[in-house]
Short mmCIF file of C-alpha atoms and ligand atoms in Angstrom, two decimals:
data_model
loop_
_atom_site.label_atom_id
_atom_site.label_comp_id
_atom_site.label_asym_id
_atom_site.label_seq_id
_atom_site.Cartn_x
_atom_site.Cartn_y
_atom_site.Cartn_z
CA GLN B 1 184.16 -27.14 107.32
CA GLU B 2 186.29 -24.08 108.80
CA ARG B 3 185.38 -23.12 112.37
CA HIS B 4 187.23 -24.34 115.32
CA SER B 5 184.19 -24.30 117.76
CA VAL B 6 180.41 -24.65 117.62
CA VAL B 7 179.31 -21.46 119.80
CA CYS B 8 175.89 -22.59 120.87
CA GLY B 9 175.16 -19.34 123.46
CA ASP B 10 176.31 -17.86 126.49
CA GLY B 11 174.00 -17.06 129.61
CA PHE B 12 171.76 -18.19 132.29
CA PRO B 13 169.08 -20.44 130.87
CA LYS B 14 165.88 -19.36 132.40
CA ALA B 15 166.82 -15.60 131.44
CA ARG B 16 164.30 -12.88 131.23
CA LEU B 17 165.91 -11.13 128.69
CA MET B 18 167.58 -12.66 125.36
CA PHE B 19 169.81 -11.25 122.81
CA ILE B 20 170.57 -12.68 119.68
CA GLY B 21 173.05 -11.98 116.93
CA GLU B 22 174.40 -13.00 113.69
CA GLY B 23 177.13 -15.66 114.38
CA PRO B 24 180.58 -16.22 115.62
CA GLY B 25 183.36 -14.11 114.93
CA GLU B 26 187.09 -14.99 114.89
CA GLU B 27 187.48 -14.65 118.73
CA GLU B 28 184.15 -16.59 119.51
CA ASP B 29 185.74 -19.57 117.40
CA LYS B 30 188.69 -19.14 119.46
CA GLN B 31 187.03 -19.23 122.44
CA GLY B 32 183.80 -21.22 121.94
CA ILE B 33 181.71 -18.10 123.63
CA ALA B 34 179.25 -15.92 122.07
CA PHE B 35 180.27 -11.96 122.42
CA VAL B 36 183.84 -12.31 123.78
CA GLY B 37 185.49 -10.07 120.89
CA ARG B 38 184.81 -6.41 120.50
CA ALA B 39 181.23 -6.11 119.91
CA GLY B 40 181.03 -8.58 122.50
CA GLN B 41 182.81 -5.81 125.16
CA LEU B 42 180.32 -3.32 124.04
CA LEU B 43 176.98 -5.62 124.22
CA SER B 44 178.31 -6.55 127.74
CA ASN B 45 178.75 -2.94 128.84
CA MET B 46 175.19 -2.08 127.18
CA ILE B 47 173.65 -5.24 129.08
CA LYS B 48 175.42 -3.70 132.26
CA ALA B 49 173.80 -0.46 131.87
CA MET B 50 170.33 -2.06 131.20
CA GLY B 51 170.91 -3.13 135.00
CA PHE B 52 171.51 -6.64 133.50
CA ASP B 53 174.41 -8.75 134.06
CA ARG B 54 175.50 -11.32 131.88
CA ASN B 55 177.44 -13.53 134.39
CA SER B 56 174.75 -13.59 136.84
CA ASN B 57 172.93 -17.08 137.65
CA THR B 58 169.52 -15.48 139.07
CA PRO B 59 166.54 -14.66 136.65
CA GLU B 60 165.81 -11.47 137.56
CA ASN B 61 168.63 -9.47 135.87
CA ALA B 62 170.29 -12.49 133.90
CA VAL B 63 170.75 -12.76 130.07
CA PHE B 64 170.82 -15.15 127.29
CA ILE B 65 172.63 -14.64 124.38
CA ALA B 66 172.70 -16.69 121.32
CA ASN B 67 173.33 -16.42 117.55
CA ILE B 68 171.74 -17.47 114.37
CA VAL B 69 174.01 -19.61 113.04
CA LYS B 70 176.41 -21.63 115.54
CA CYS B 71 179.77 -21.74 113.34
CA ARG B 72 181.98 -18.75 112.26
CA PRO B 73 181.05 -18.07 108.47
CA PRO B 74 184.53 -18.11 107.03
CA GLY B 75 186.24 -14.30 106.96
CA ASN B 76 183.06 -13.31 108.87
CA ARG B 77 181.11 -13.32 105.69
CA ASN B 78 176.90 -12.98 106.41
CA PRO B 79 176.00 -16.74 106.77
CA SER B 80 174.26 -18.25 103.83
CA GLU B 81 170.54 -18.66 103.63
CA GLN B 82 171.27 -22.64 103.52
CA GLU B 83 173.66 -22.01 106.89
CA ALA B 84 171.05 -20.25 108.65
CA ALA B 85 168.02 -22.74 107.85
CA ALA B 86 170.78 -25.39 109.12
CA CYS B 87 170.94 -23.53 112.35
CA LEU B 88 167.77 -22.22 112.98
CA PRO B 89 165.84 -25.35 114.45
CA PHE B 90 168.43 -25.28 116.96
CA LEU B 91 167.77 -21.35 118.15
CA GLN B 92 164.08 -21.76 117.73
CA ARG B 93 164.67 -24.72 120.81
CA GLN B 94 166.89 -22.44 122.42
CA ILE B 95 164.13 -19.54 122.83
CA GLU B 96 161.40 -22.60 123.19
CA LEU B 97 163.67 -23.58 126.28
CA VAL B 98 164.73 -20.06 127.65
CA LYS B 99 161.04 -18.90 127.09
CA PRO B 100 162.55 -15.07 127.78
CA GLN B 101 159.78 -12.27 128.56
CA VAL B 102 161.69 -10.39 125.44
CA ILE B 103 163.95 -10.60 122.64
CA VAL B 104 166.60 -8.11 121.67
CA LEU B 105 167.75 -8.79 117.96
CA LEU B 106 170.88 -7.54 116.99
CA GLY B 107 171.28 -6.20 113.21
CA ALA B 108 169.96 -6.77 110.01
CA VAL B 109 170.90 -10.62 109.84
CA ALA B 110 168.94 -11.39 113.17
CA LEU B 111 166.28 -9.88 111.79
CA HIS B 112 166.15 -11.35 108.51
CA PHE B 113 166.44 -15.11 109.82
CA LEU B 114 164.59 -14.85 112.77
CA LEU B 115 161.38 -12.81 111.52
CA ASN B 116 161.90 -12.77 107.56
CA LYS B 117 162.12 -9.33 107.86
CA THR B 118 164.31 -6.55 105.81
CA GLY B 119 165.44 -2.83 106.95
CA ILE B 120 167.16 -2.59 110.34
CA SER B 121 167.00 0.87 109.89
CA LYS B 122 163.45 1.38 109.92
CA CYS B 123 162.58 -1.55 111.86
CA ARG B 124 164.58 -0.94 114.58
CA GLY B 125 163.06 0.72 118.05
CA THR B 126 159.37 -0.94 116.96
CA TRP B 127 157.95 -3.92 118.79
CA LEU B 128 157.66 -6.72 116.89
CA ASP B 129 156.81 -10.56 117.76
CA TYR B 130 158.66 -13.79 117.52
CA GLN B 131 155.64 -16.42 118.84
CA GLY B 132 153.83 -14.49 121.13
CA ILE B 133 157.21 -13.00 122.86
CA PRO B 134 157.81 -9.11 122.06
CA VAL B 135 160.65 -8.56 120.07
CA MET B 136 162.86 -5.23 119.98
CA PRO B 137 165.36 -4.77 117.03
CA THR B 138 168.25 -2.76 116.72
CA PHE B 139 171.60 -2.25 115.80
CA HIS B 140 174.01 -4.66 116.24
CA PRO B 141 177.16 -3.52 118.13
CA ALA B 142 179.66 -4.61 115.22
CA TYR B 143 177.76 -1.60 113.08
CA LEU B 144 178.48 0.46 116.43
CA LEU B 145 182.26 0.16 116.45
CA ARG B 146 182.51 1.27 112.97
CA PHE B 147 181.70 4.46 113.77
CA GLU B 148 184.35 4.69 116.57
CA SER B 149 186.59 7.27 114.90
CA GLN B 150 183.59 9.56 113.93
CA LYS B 151 182.76 10.78 117.19
CA THR B 152 179.62 12.36 116.34
CA MET B 153 178.26 9.47 114.20
CA PHE B 154 179.23 7.01 117.37
CA ILE B 155 177.32 8.99 119.76
CA SER B 156 173.50 9.57 117.49
CA GLU B 157 173.83 5.99 116.38
CA LYS B 158 174.81 4.62 120.07
CA ARG B 159 172.00 6.97 121.17
CA LYS B 160 169.37 5.09 118.93
CA VAL B 161 170.36 1.71 120.65
CA TRP B 162 169.93 3.15 123.72
CA ASN B 163 166.60 4.58 123.36
CA ASP B 164 166.12 0.74 122.02
CA LEU B 165 166.94 -0.91 124.92
CA GLN B 166 165.41 2.19 126.98
CA GLN B 167 161.93 0.89 125.81
CA VAL B 168 162.92 -2.89 126.90
CA MET B 169 164.25 -1.78 130.27
CA ALA B 170 160.67 -0.06 130.24
CA ARG B 171 158.62 -2.83 129.28
CA MET B 172 160.21 -5.60 131.85
CA LYS B 173 159.27 -3.83 134.45
CA LEU B 174 155.42 -4.51 133.94
CA PRO B 175 153.99 -7.27 135.24
CA SER B 176 153.80 -10.27 132.68
CA SER B 177 149.81 -9.67 132.85
CA ALA B 178 149.86 -6.29 131.95
CA LYS B 179 152.04 -6.81 128.60
N1 URA S 201 178.79 -11.03 116.32
C1 URA S 201 177.63 -11.83 116.59
O1 URA S 201 176.52 -11.73 116.16
N2 URA S 201 177.79 -12.89 117.15
C2 URA S 201 178.89 -13.26 118.07
O2 URA S 201 178.81 -13.89 118.63
C3 URA S 201 180.07 -12.04 118.12
C4 URA S 201 180.14 -11.39 117.25
#
């Protein structure tokens, strides 16, 4: 009821790599585009560092970015079970249409609502599965930004995410038959 835009997703519909976050924040709600706020800028940089580009229209290095919920929960609270359940069919269809080679789940909320799993700290860095698609859970970029003023923690948590993303990069270089 309070949202300004419905934020469906952003990127190339035939991307090999898909990222799934939690839900639009204030900036995303304003612009109607996923991950364009501060967490989005960090995500865009991570995507670049992986050799992909969120503005690319070339299947080889394009990405698709979506969220569990398509409308901003008021005040950026976590989405409720009911809100996530209402939006999930849209996300499931997005995954079906994009058919990514790999999905990266960003944070505990995405892990919980897509795979019904808890414990992002334990699960991150380990391969999971969504209907035959390999899934790598990692920390949400907004979580990393919480440590911005604590340099040592910021670096160590970022390093964990980078290790997870390197696993994704290594897996995507394999021919699909060798997966
Ligand atoms: N955080 C998310 O999980 N998704 C967005 O689109 C923006 C911030």
